Amino acid sequence: MAVLDANASEPVSQGVQSQARTAWTLTAPALALMFLILLVPICVAGVLSFTNYSLGNTGFDWVGTENYERLLTRATYAKMFVATLTYVVTVVPISLGLGLGAAMLVHSLGRVGDIYKTIYFLPVMATLLAMAIAWEFMLHPSIGMVNRTLEMACGSWFEVIPFFANGCADRFPLWLGDKDYAIWVVCFIGIWQGFGFNMVLYLAGLTSVQRELYHAAEMDGARSAWARFWLVTWPALGPTTVFVVTISCIRAFQVFDTIEAFWPQGGGPNKSAYVMMFAIFEKGVQQNLIGIGSAITMLFLIFVMILTLIQRWLVERKVHYG
Amino acid sequence: MTRTWWKHLLLILGAIIVLAPFYMMVSYSLKSPGEIDRGEGGFFGRQEMMVDPRCVALQQPDRADIQAARTRFPGQDDGDVQAALLAETEAECSMRPVVFNYSKAFTEAPLIRYLLNGVIVTVSIFVIQIVVALPAAYALAKLRFWGREAVFGLVLFCLLIPVHAIALPLYIMLAKLGLTNTYAALIVPWTISVFGIFLMRQFFMTVPDDLIDAARMDGMTEFSIVWRVMLPTAIPALLAFAIFSIVAHWNDYFWPRIVVTGNRDLFTPPLGLREFKGDGDGSFFGPMMATATVIVTPLIVAFLIAQRRFIEGITLSGMK
């Protein structure tokens, strides 16, 4: 080959040129769409976040950082940040923990565990809107299965627990109609829906942990299962964990379906479940306040990008470490 | 041994919680309104004949009907004829709850149309994603050209952007182009899958160069190499990607909710279900749950049939 190249450098460089041309032709559609659908909109949102633009109006004014100031000072938006953060901070660690726990249990059972794997994965596949409506029925204060099940505990020793005592004496919570419970119910459904996905990722991670490592750890004096977990399993699952955390965070930031299904009028009792994605939809689309909607979009993007960059950095460090 | 039992106990408890809403959804889709209200009837309900009140209301015998039917009931006065006719209508309008719920799901709203829209949208998105991503992935993996690093860097950067997050500017752009309430609005924002490009590129990196050189020797153009050599070798990765894409877009509610307003002909399944919810009338719990069941079933069945593929596909996403 080398001889051939030396003798015929002219045709080869032509070949390289034509290859470059083909390469650009092949990537052109993807590049064009990346610009049009991903990069231009970000710029558009960035620009509009400094204006008071509305769809249908001919002109608009520059308002400087007014939209951002509003986001950081008004009480409604404070509720938005609180609800979003509550959701992310609750759903991510719990769905990670449950996913890992389920994966370890299922893994240790061998083939028998496959049935649980199938069951736990079902919510990941199911249309979240449909399941949100099903949950709404489950949580219905009078005909719902949840409160009916709770009522069965009345009159038994369960009444020692204050929650049951209050529920049996008066009534059990309204769940979705109660501002103290609403966001937690949404979190619960988020965990219910998402932990199966994490479980599958962890299962893949677990199968790749080498057996010898456990033996080595045992020789080194790691007698208890707990010690082996911290010495071998957890570090080996590091890259998986980093990935699971990032993807769960991004998904958690984007929660929308359940909120809109439960409270189409807006964000739950006393705005206790007014998450960012719903705010973008309500302000930007329903109320046509595009400036403020764009400002929320920009903050949202910044959060997500920071998260992903942290993930990249962590993964790269792990790779060098390993 | 006891340890194993504890594990099963814990996992079964989890399974009950995970399955409860599915159980309830299917169970309600089988029961009559009364049974739902009183919480009776176990899983299948008693399946006693029930009368559809709306059907009766629609076919309420009027004066003309009574006149016409008089010959069939000789020697009876109007009241009796009316009662007899009403009894006939009620007999016509009575059915098993399961039939009631599922027939209402399909007749009350054009559910078939919604399902068809769902198929059109998810399939178009997937096909376009592949047509765009595959050549780009091939070029990034196998061709040498000035600027390749920059293009790949751009792909990596775009991986940071969740498309849902930039929904608002996309919506404005589509509105400006007059494209809201069209299939294009449902499809266009998803035509580029940076994740798809990345996934395929990683896969193509593992394909031996000899295969491509051999194809070039045979005189194939780069373009036909993409479709006739790379595409067949990439089938496993494509399947994994298909699962991702189809699950995401069949279930998506947020984007259709934004760009389809009012035009029922374009409703995707989740939008159709939501419309049912808007009806909000108590006797419609059964049909609503029937609709939900119909929408959720295709993917669940596909998953149960091809579990391993699905799980491999999802796992592949963790390779980043």
XYZ file of C-alpha atoms in Angstrom:
642
model
C 0.000 0.000 0.000
C 2.777 2.421 1.005
C 4.564 1.928 -2.308
C 1.384 2.449 -4.181
C 0.726 5.671 -2.266
C 4.221 6.984 -3.004
C 3.922 6.279 -6.690
C 0.467 7.601 -7.122
C 0.293 10.477 -4.685
C -1.736 12.527 -7.148
C -4.761 10.172 -7.396
C -4.668 9.482 -3.646
C -4.881 13.119 -2.679
C -7.720 13.395 -5.156
C -9.289 10.392 -3.445
C -8.916 12.068 -0.077
C -10.504 15.192 -1.451
C -13.426 13.340 -2.914
C -13.806 11.446 0.345
C -13.970 14.741 2.187
C -16.587 15.977 -0.208
C -18.675 12.822 0.272
C -18.260 13.102 4.016
C -19.619 16.622 4.018
C -22.520 15.575 1.787
C -23.320 12.722 4.143
C -23.214 14.893 7.253
C -24.912 17.930 5.688
C -28.533 16.976 6.467
C -27.685 16.149 10.062
C -25.686 19.348 10.457
C -28.434 21.470 8.944
C -31.050 19.944 11.247
C -28.826 20.280 14.283
C -28.499 23.979 13.572
C -32.148 24.556 12.725
C -33.750 22.446 15.422
C -31.297 22.611 18.291
C -28.945 25.576 18.052
C -31.087 28.280 16.442
C -33.939 27.751 18.947
C -31.537 28.186 21.847
C -30.364 31.481 20.380
C -33.977 32.491 19.729
C -34.906 31.695 23.325
C -31.833 33.543 24.540
C -32.768 36.677 22.620
C -36.473 36.529 23.441
C -35.769 36.107 27.142
C -34.726 39.783 27.155
C -37.939 40.971 25.485
C -41.652 41.105 26.153
C -42.513 39.369 22.875
C -45.929 37.746 22.305
C -46.960 35.637 19.342
C -49.165 37.628 16.990
C -47.828 41.027 18.010
C -45.891 42.879 15.323
C -43.354 44.514 17.581
C -41.800 43.990 20.954
C -39.662 45.871 23.429
C -36.357 45.073 24.973
C -36.844 44.758 28.683
C -33.285 43.885 29.619
C -32.996 41.496 32.517
C -36.508 42.246 33.768
C -37.772 38.722 33.023
C -34.920 37.172 34.967
C -35.415 39.605 37.845
C -39.058 38.605 37.976
C -38.118 34.925 38.024
C -35.833 35.500 40.961
C -38.101 37.739 42.999
C -41.770 36.775 42.543
C -43.357 34.336 44.959
C -44.938 32.171 42.214
C -41.531 31.500 40.725
C -40.063 30.834 44.123
C -42.730 28.131 44.377
C -41.683 26.898 40.944
C -38.077 26.443 42.036
C -39.128 24.845 45.301
C -41.462 22.375 43.567
C -38.918 21.487 40.880
C -36.084 21.038 43.349
C -38.273 19.056 45.750
C -39.154 16.743 42.904
C -35.580 16.320 41.641
C -34.047 15.944 45.084
C -36.654 13.362 46.113
C -37.062 11.355 42.939
C -33.419 11.034 41.877
C -31.914 9.494 45.024
C -34.910 7.302 45.844
C -35.322 5.935 42.334
C -31.583 5.343 42.247
C -31.654 3.539 45.590
C -34.679 1.439 44.704
C -33.242 0.685 41.268
C -29.958 -0.479 42.770
C -31.697 -2.417 45.545
C -34.027 -4.159 43.131
C -31.141 -4.905 40.771
C -29.077 -6.508 43.545
C -31.985 -8.611 44.793
C -32.996 -9.681 41.294
C -29.371 -10.389 40.359
C -28.823 -12.556 43.414
C -31.873 -14.668 42.589
C -30.578 -15.637 39.147
C -33.087 -16.667 36.517
C -35.959 -16.767 39.023
C -35.549 -13.037 39.395
C -36.393 -12.364 35.757
C -40.110 -12.196 36.493
C -39.538 -9.249 38.853
C -37.373 -7.594 36.248
C -40.250 -7.802 33.780
C -42.790 -6.480 36.270
C -40.657 -3.580 37.489
C -39.961 -2.525 33.945
C -43.631 -2.304 32.909
C -44.172 1.291 34.136
C -41.201 2.454 32.051
C -43.000 1.299 28.912
C -46.484 2.481 29.808
C -47.811 5.830 28.616
C -47.284 8.058 31.640
C -50.437 10.063 30.980
C -52.579 6.914 31.072
C -50.880 5.746 34.236
C -51.274 9.174 35.824
C -55.018 8.911 35.243
C -55.013 5.412 36.706
C -53.191 6.736 39.770
C -55.692 9.548 40.037
C -58.435 6.942 40.412
C -56.364 4.969 42.876
C -55.988 8.105 44.984
C -59.591 9.241 44.644
C -60.687 10.202 48.170
C -63.946 8.219 48.139
C -63.810 5.530 45.441
C -60.014 5.140 45.302
C -58.271 1.927 46.156
C -55.615 3.627 48.286
C -57.952 5.130 50.856
C -60.126 2.008 50.856
C -57.069 -0.076 51.635
C -56.049 2.327 54.380
C -59.544 2.171 55.886
C -59.192 -1.574 56.258
C -56.550 -0.921 58.879
C -59.023 1.025 61.037
C -59.861 -0.641 64.293
C -56.632 -2.624 64.374
C -53.343 -1.878 66.137
C -52.441 0.329 63.150
C -54.335 3.118 64.892
C -51.367 3.585 67.167
C -49.757 5.445 64.262
C -51.007 9.055 64.340
C -51.601 9.051 60.556
C -54.068 6.161 60.850
C -55.624 7.515 64.033
C -56.396 10.816 62.334
C -57.517 9.136 59.141
C -59.887 6.763 60.873
C -61.320 9.396 63.182
C -61.841 12.058 60.530
C -60.880 11.110 56.990
C -57.842 10.027 55.055
C -56.051 12.660 52.964
C -57.422 14.025 49.721
C -53.954 13.382 48.296
C -54.084 15.366 45.070
C -56.269 18.098 46.543
C -54.107 18.714 49.578
C -51.172 21.092 49.289
C -49.205 19.181 51.911
C -49.432 15.938 49.965
C -49.707 16.919 46.284
C -46.027 17.235 45.375
C -45.150 14.071 47.313
C -47.759 12.117 45.415
C -46.242 13.363 42.151
C -42.800 12.353 43.424
C -44.108 8.921 44.343
C -45.481 8.405 40.839
C -42.211 9.637 39.342
C -40.297 7.065 41.388
C -42.845 4.367 40.630
C -42.488 5.049 36.924
C -38.739 5.453 36.658
C -36.906 3.116 39.004
C -37.274 0.104 36.686
C -35.130 1.887 34.129
C -32.360 2.383 36.698
C -32.731 -1.228 37.781
C -32.034 -2.431 34.240
C -28.957 -0.223 33.927
C -27.654 -1.474 37.270
C -28.339 -5.082 36.297
C -26.162 -4.575 33.240
C -23.495 -3.042 35.477
C -23.694 -5.920 37.976
C -23.211 -8.623 35.374
C -19.954 -6.974 34.349
C -18.447 -7.003 37.864
C -15.764 -9.676 37.895
C -16.205 -12.599 40.283
C -12.502 -12.603 41.154
C -12.833 -9.183 42.735
C -15.201 -10.605 45.358
C -12.827 -13.452 46.134
C -9.956 -11.022 46.417
C -11.972 -8.826 48.764
C -12.839 -11.827 50.904
C -9.158 -12.792 51.153
C -8.406 -9.258 52.233
C -10.769 -9.671 55.134
C -14.050 -8.283 53.816
C -16.237 -10.852 55.561
C -19.657 -9.238 55.616
C -21.813 -8.751 52.542
C -21.925 -5.101 53.503
C -18.146 -4.738 53.377
C -17.992 -6.514 50.027
C -20.637 -4.161 48.684
C -18.646 -1.062 49.676
C -15.308 -2.508 48.608
C -16.262 -4.062 45.287
C -19.799 -3.564 44.014
C -20.296 0.132 44.648
C -16.973 1.288 43.116
C -17.468 -1.039 40.146
C -20.862 0.508 39.535
C -19.415 4.026 39.615
C -19.795 4.847 35.912
C -23.324 3.415 35.885
C -24.226 5.519 38.911
C -22.930 8.683 37.299
C -24.982 7.963 34.207
C -28.103 7.064 36.207
C -27.864 10.239 38.281
C -27.521 12.481 35.242
C -30.254 10.911 33.197
C -32.617 10.773 36.199
C -31.945 14.440 36.943
C -32.641 15.480 33.373
C -35.817 13.429 33.305
C -36.863 14.747 36.695
C -36.398 18.344 35.578
C -38.713 17.587 32.670
C -41.653 16.256 34.679
C -44.867 17.432 33.066
C -47.403 14.719 32.192
C -48.487 13.935 35.730
C -48.785 17.591 36.710
C -50.898 18.486 33.685
C -53.061 15.398 34.063
C -53.829 16.103 37.728
C -54.168 19.872 37.602
C -54.844 21.158 34.075
C -55.727 24.517 35.587
C -52.300 25.060 36.968
C -49.698 23.602 39.202
C -51.628 21.904 41.975
C -53.195 23.149 45.199
C -51.636 26.470 46.144
C -49.079 26.011 43.312
C -47.332 23.365 45.374
C -46.579 21.315 42.240
C -45.794 24.151 39.843
C -42.740 22.604 38.164
C -40.565 24.342 35.556
C -41.772 22.419 32.530
C -45.358 23.231 33.427
C -44.392 26.869 33.962
C -42.849 27.033 30.470
C -46.022 25.564 29.035
C -48.350 27.808 31.002
C -46.479 31.083 30.544
C -45.095 30.567 27.064
C -47.868 28.671 25.305
C -51.106 29.169 27.201
C -50.648 32.766 28.308
C -48.428 33.760 25.367
C -45.917 35.473 27.659
C -42.993 34.365 25.566
C -40.367 36.567 27.192
C -40.833 35.044 30.613
C -41.271 31.540 29.156
C -37.959 31.928 27.322
C -36.235 33.073 30.475
C -37.423 29.922 32.272
C -36.232 27.898 29.256
C -32.770 29.427 29.507
C -32.464 28.710 33.232
C -33.668 25.193 32.579
C -31.028 24.643 29.880
C -28.299 25.990 32.098
C -29.258 23.572 34.895
C -29.292 20.606 32.535
C -26.021 21.521 30.826
C -24.211 21.949 34.118
C -25.463 18.534 35.196
C -24.299 16.830 32.021
C -20.920 18.530 32.114
C -20.413 17.352 35.681
C -21.268 13.849 34.522
C -18.745 13.984 31.672
C -16.072 15.188 34.012
C -16.819 12.485 36.589
C -16.882 9.717 34.013
C -13.604 10.835 32.517
C -12.001 10.851 35.937
C -13.301 7.343 36.625
C -11.845 6.115 33.371
C -8.374 7.367 34.288
C -8.807 6.032 37.779
C -9.780 2.585 36.512
C -33.006 -20.574 52.380
C -34.712 -18.088 54.625
C -32.653 -15.301 53.068
C -34.086 -16.182 49.671
C -37.609 -16.040 51.076
C -37.009 -12.608 52.489
C -35.822 -11.432 49.107
C -38.918 -12.819 47.431
C -41.153 -11.257 50.045
C -39.602 -7.849 49.481
C -39.741 -8.149 45.709
C -43.331 -9.366 45.749
C -44.338 -6.407 47.890
C -42.702 -4.125 45.335
C -44.394 -5.972 42.503
C -47.817 -5.450 44.104
C -47.274 -1.704 44.293
C -45.915 -1.582 40.753
C -48.826 -3.583 39.352
C -51.634 -1.976 41.392
C -52.502 0.810 38.912
C -52.320 -1.602 35.968
C -54.646 -3.951 37.811
C -57.021 -1.132 38.554
C -56.928 0.236 35.025
C -57.799 -3.091 33.425
C -60.311 -3.966 36.126
C -62.205 -0.668 35.780
C -62.241 -1.093 32.017
C -64.279 -4.283 32.599
C -66.770 -3.062 35.200
C -70.089 -1.276 35.124
C -70.323 2.287 36.508
C -72.184 1.061 39.593
C -69.547 -1.502 40.415
C -66.787 1.095 40.035
C -68.679 3.462 42.303
C -69.267 0.920 45.049
C -65.917 -0.836 44.629
C -67.503 -4.230 44.027
C -67.128 -7.102 41.625
C -63.534 -8.234 42.063
C -61.322 -8.033 39.021
C -63.756 -8.909 36.243
C -66.912 -7.384 37.646
C -70.105 -9.457 37.589
C -70.675 -8.693 33.910
C -74.435 -8.333 34.406
C -76.329 -6.771 31.532
C -76.467 -3.007 31.919
C -78.381 -0.280 30.120
C -76.501 2.528 28.420
C -78.333 5.681 29.548
C -77.074 7.799 26.656
C -78.184 5.271 24.083
C -81.673 5.242 25.626
C -81.774 9.025 25.763
C -80.864 9.232 22.096
C -83.539 6.763 20.981
C -86.282 8.036 23.290
C -89.530 7.202 21.401
C -91.201 10.417 20.197
C -94.748 11.036 18.958
C -93.939 9.888 15.401
C -92.476 6.627 16.654
C -95.588 5.965 18.696
C -97.819 6.638 15.695
C -95.738 4.320 13.541
C -95.718 1.558 16.118
C -99.458 1.700 16.818
C -100.207 -1.042 14.279
C -97.829 -3.396 16.100
C -99.709 -2.960 19.380
C -103.401 -3.065 18.409
C -105.934 -1.813 20.911
C -103.456 -0.219 23.333
C -103.392 3.423 24.260
C -100.454 5.769 23.687
C -98.981 5.368 27.158
C -98.765 1.595 26.843
C -97.249 1.818 23.375
C -94.675 4.237 24.665
C -93.799 2.001 27.578
C -93.486 -0.978 25.270
C -91.244 0.952 22.906
C -89.124 2.167 25.777
C -88.672 -1.379 26.962
C -87.586 -2.349 23.460
C -85.034 0.468 23.331
C -83.693 -0.473 26.708
C -83.317 -4.058 25.556
C -81.485 -2.811 22.489
C -79.281 -0.565 24.577
C -78.319 -3.130 27.163
C -75.011 -4.911 27.027
C -72.252 -6.383 29.147
C -70.123 -3.745 30.912
C -66.979 -4.859 29.121
C -68.673 -4.405 25.742
C -70.059 -1.067 26.880
C -66.690 0.265 28.019
C -64.669 -0.818 25.023
C -67.293 0.064 22.411
C -67.640 3.507 24.009
C -63.865 3.911 23.951
C -63.870 3.403 20.202
C -67.107 5.206 19.303
C -67.209 8.171 21.664
C -63.980 9.495 20.183
C -62.224 8.391 16.983
C -59.768 6.220 18.881
C -58.766 4.274 15.756
C -57.821 7.537 14.142
C -55.746 8.507 17.176
C -53.968 5.177 17.160
C -53.302 5.551 13.452
C -51.885 9.030 14.054
C -49.682 7.575 16.751
C -48.346 5.012 14.289
C -47.856 7.583 11.502
C -46.005 9.971 13.780
C -43.767 7.431 15.531
C -42.881 5.598 12.314
C -42.156 8.800 10.355
C -39.982 10.105 13.151
C -38.013 6.896 13.348
C -37.505 6.583 9.574
C -36.375 10.185 9.167
C -34.076 9.913 12.173
C -32.374 6.934 10.563
C -32.136 8.532 7.116
C -30.434 11.559 8.646
C -28.336 9.884 11.316
C -26.935 6.856 9.527
C -24.905 8.663 6.809
C -23.633 11.178 9.342
C -22.602 8.418 11.730
C -20.829 6.578 8.910
C -18.922 9.690 7.866
C -17.910 10.403 11.459
C -16.771 6.865 12.083
C -15.154 5.829 8.825
C -14.279 8.770 6.602
C -11.326 11.084 7.060
C -12.062 14.675 6.383
C -11.002 18.050 7.522
C -13.418 19.235 10.208
C -14.454 15.800 11.429
C -13.409 16.575 14.985
C -15.410 19.793 14.903
C -18.531 18.009 13.653
C -18.198 15.341 16.306
C -17.668 18.006 18.928
C -20.881 19.616 17.811
C -22.693 16.284 18.134
C -21.372 15.930 21.675
C -22.479 19.453 22.503
C -25.966 18.859 21.103
C -26.267 15.786 23.319
C -26.508 18.267 26.170
C -29.722 19.782 24.839
C -32.971 18.082 25.808
C -35.404 18.833 23.003
C -38.311 19.100 25.438
C -36.541 21.990 27.112
C -36.385 24.080 23.936
C -40.015 23.363 23.126
C -41.011 26.997 23.444
C -38.691 28.461 20.757
C -39.463 25.510 18.489
C -43.143 26.187 18.962
C -42.651 29.855 18.070
C -40.720 28.934 14.933
C -43.379 26.460 13.834
C -46.124 28.968 14.581
C -44.307 31.592 12.496
C -44.132 29.130 9.618
C -47.834 28.405 10.034
C -47.131 24.755 10.737
C -48.923 24.244 14.045
C -51.751 21.728 13.794
C -50.043 19.709 11.079
C -48.292 16.364 11.046
C -45.116 18.296 10.266
C -45.319 20.024 13.641
C -45.521 16.655 15.381
C -42.622 15.189 13.408
C -40.113 17.911 12.434
C -38.604 18.699 15.870
C -37.686 15.036 16.333
C -36.131 14.441 12.919
C -32.645 14.966 14.281
C -31.546 12.534 16.942
C -28.079 13.429 18.135
C -28.223 10.431 20.399
C -28.892 8.275 17.310
C -25.861 9.686 15.519
C -23.706 9.087 18.561
C -24.997 5.539 19.101
C -24.509 4.587 15.444
C -21.076 6.152 15.273
C -19.915 4.157 18.282
C -21.295 1.043 16.640
C -19.671 1.747 13.263
C -16.288 2.256 14.932
C -16.336 -1.471 15.675
C -17.007 -2.446 12.052
C -13.725 -3.563 10.381
C -12.340 -1.221 7.699
C -11.661 -4.201 5.439
C -15.367 -4.631 4.889
C -15.653 -1.089 3.592
C -12.477 -1.341 1.505
C -13.811 -4.504 -0.092
C -17.036 -2.712 -0.964
C -15.029 0.150 -2.508
C -13.008 -2.339 -4.554
C -16.295 -3.644 -5.893
C -16.921 -0.140 -7.122
C -19.655 0.835 -4.658
C -20.095 4.518 -4.015
C -19.878 5.792 -0.450
C -23.594 6.424 -0.571
C -24.468 2.862 -1.445
C -21.965 1.612 1.134
C -24.019 3.391 3.791
C -27.265 1.748 2.784
C -26.119 -1.625 1.450
C -23.190 -2.458 3.708
C -23.468 -0.428 6.894
C -27.237 -0.571 7.359
C -27.408 -4.395 7.413
C -24.493 -4.656 9.827
C -26.062 -2.069 12.097
C -29.367 -3.909 12.578
C -28.808 -4.676 16.303
C -27.960 -1.061 17.083
C -30.843 0.127 14.940
C -33.257 -2.091 16.846
C -32.014 -0.696 20.125
C -32.470 2.798 18.814
C -35.909 1.963 17.390
C -37.065 0.877 20.812
C -35.927 4.140 22.321
C -37.419 6.291 19.650
C -40.756 4.515 19.418
C -41.315 4.220 23.162
C -40.497 7.901 23.623
C -42.732 9.198 20.866
C -45.698 6.886 21.313
C -45.856 7.926 24.948
C -45.035 11.585 24.436
C -47.692 13.934 25.669
C -45.905 17.231 26.147
C -45.051 18.084 22.547
C -48.377 17.095 20.930
C -50.125 19.014 23.690
C -48.312 22.167 22.583
C -48.580 22.007 18.800
C -51.942 20.319 18.332
C -54.691 22.518 19.615
C -58.235 21.559 18.890
C -57.717 19.688 15.621
C -58.947 16.246 16.648
C -57.845 14.703 13.361
C -54.238 15.071 14.466
C -54.601 13.836 18.037
C -52.088 11.239 19.116
C -53.239 8.544 21.560
C -52.289 10.403 24.759
C -54.110 13.524 23.559
C -57.176 11.442 22.782
C -57.107 10.009 26.274
C -56.851 13.452 27.774
C -59.876 14.565 25.841
C -61.820 11.758 27.476
C -60.685 13.037 30.821
C -62.102 16.436 29.943
C -65.549 14.851 29.740
C -65.260 14.189 33.430
C -68.723 12.623 33.812
C -68.711 9.888 36.442
C -70.239 7.123 34.320
C -67.302 7.435 31.924
C -64.650 6.001 34.201
C -65.067 2.603 32.545
C -64.679 3.761 28.924
C -61.819 6.046 29.935
C -59.911 3.199 31.505
C -60.695 1.118 28.414
C -59.105 3.841 26.280
C -56.092 3.968 28.582
C -55.745 0.196 28.350
C -55.911 0.303 24.545
C -53.194 2.962 24.403
C -50.852 1.286 26.859
C -51.250 -2.239 25.475
C -49.229 -2.151 22.201
C -45.901 -1.294 23.800
C -46.454 -3.532 26.814
C -47.274 -6.488 24.564
C -44.272 -5.756 22.344
C -42.146 -5.593 25.472
C -43.456 -8.870 26.857
C -42.786 -10.602 23.543
C -39.316 -9.195 22.937
C -38.139 -8.499 26.497
C -34.497 -9.316 25.968
C -34.192 -7.011 22.980
C -35.885 -4.186 24.857
C -33.676 -4.525 27.881
C -30.518 -4.812 25.762
C -31.651 -1.722 23.896
C -32.160 0.267 27.064
C -28.860 -0.985 28.452
C -27.044 0.187 25.337
C -27.930 3.741 26.299
C -25.757 3.354 29.376
C -22.636 2.935 27.254
C -21.953 6.655 27.060
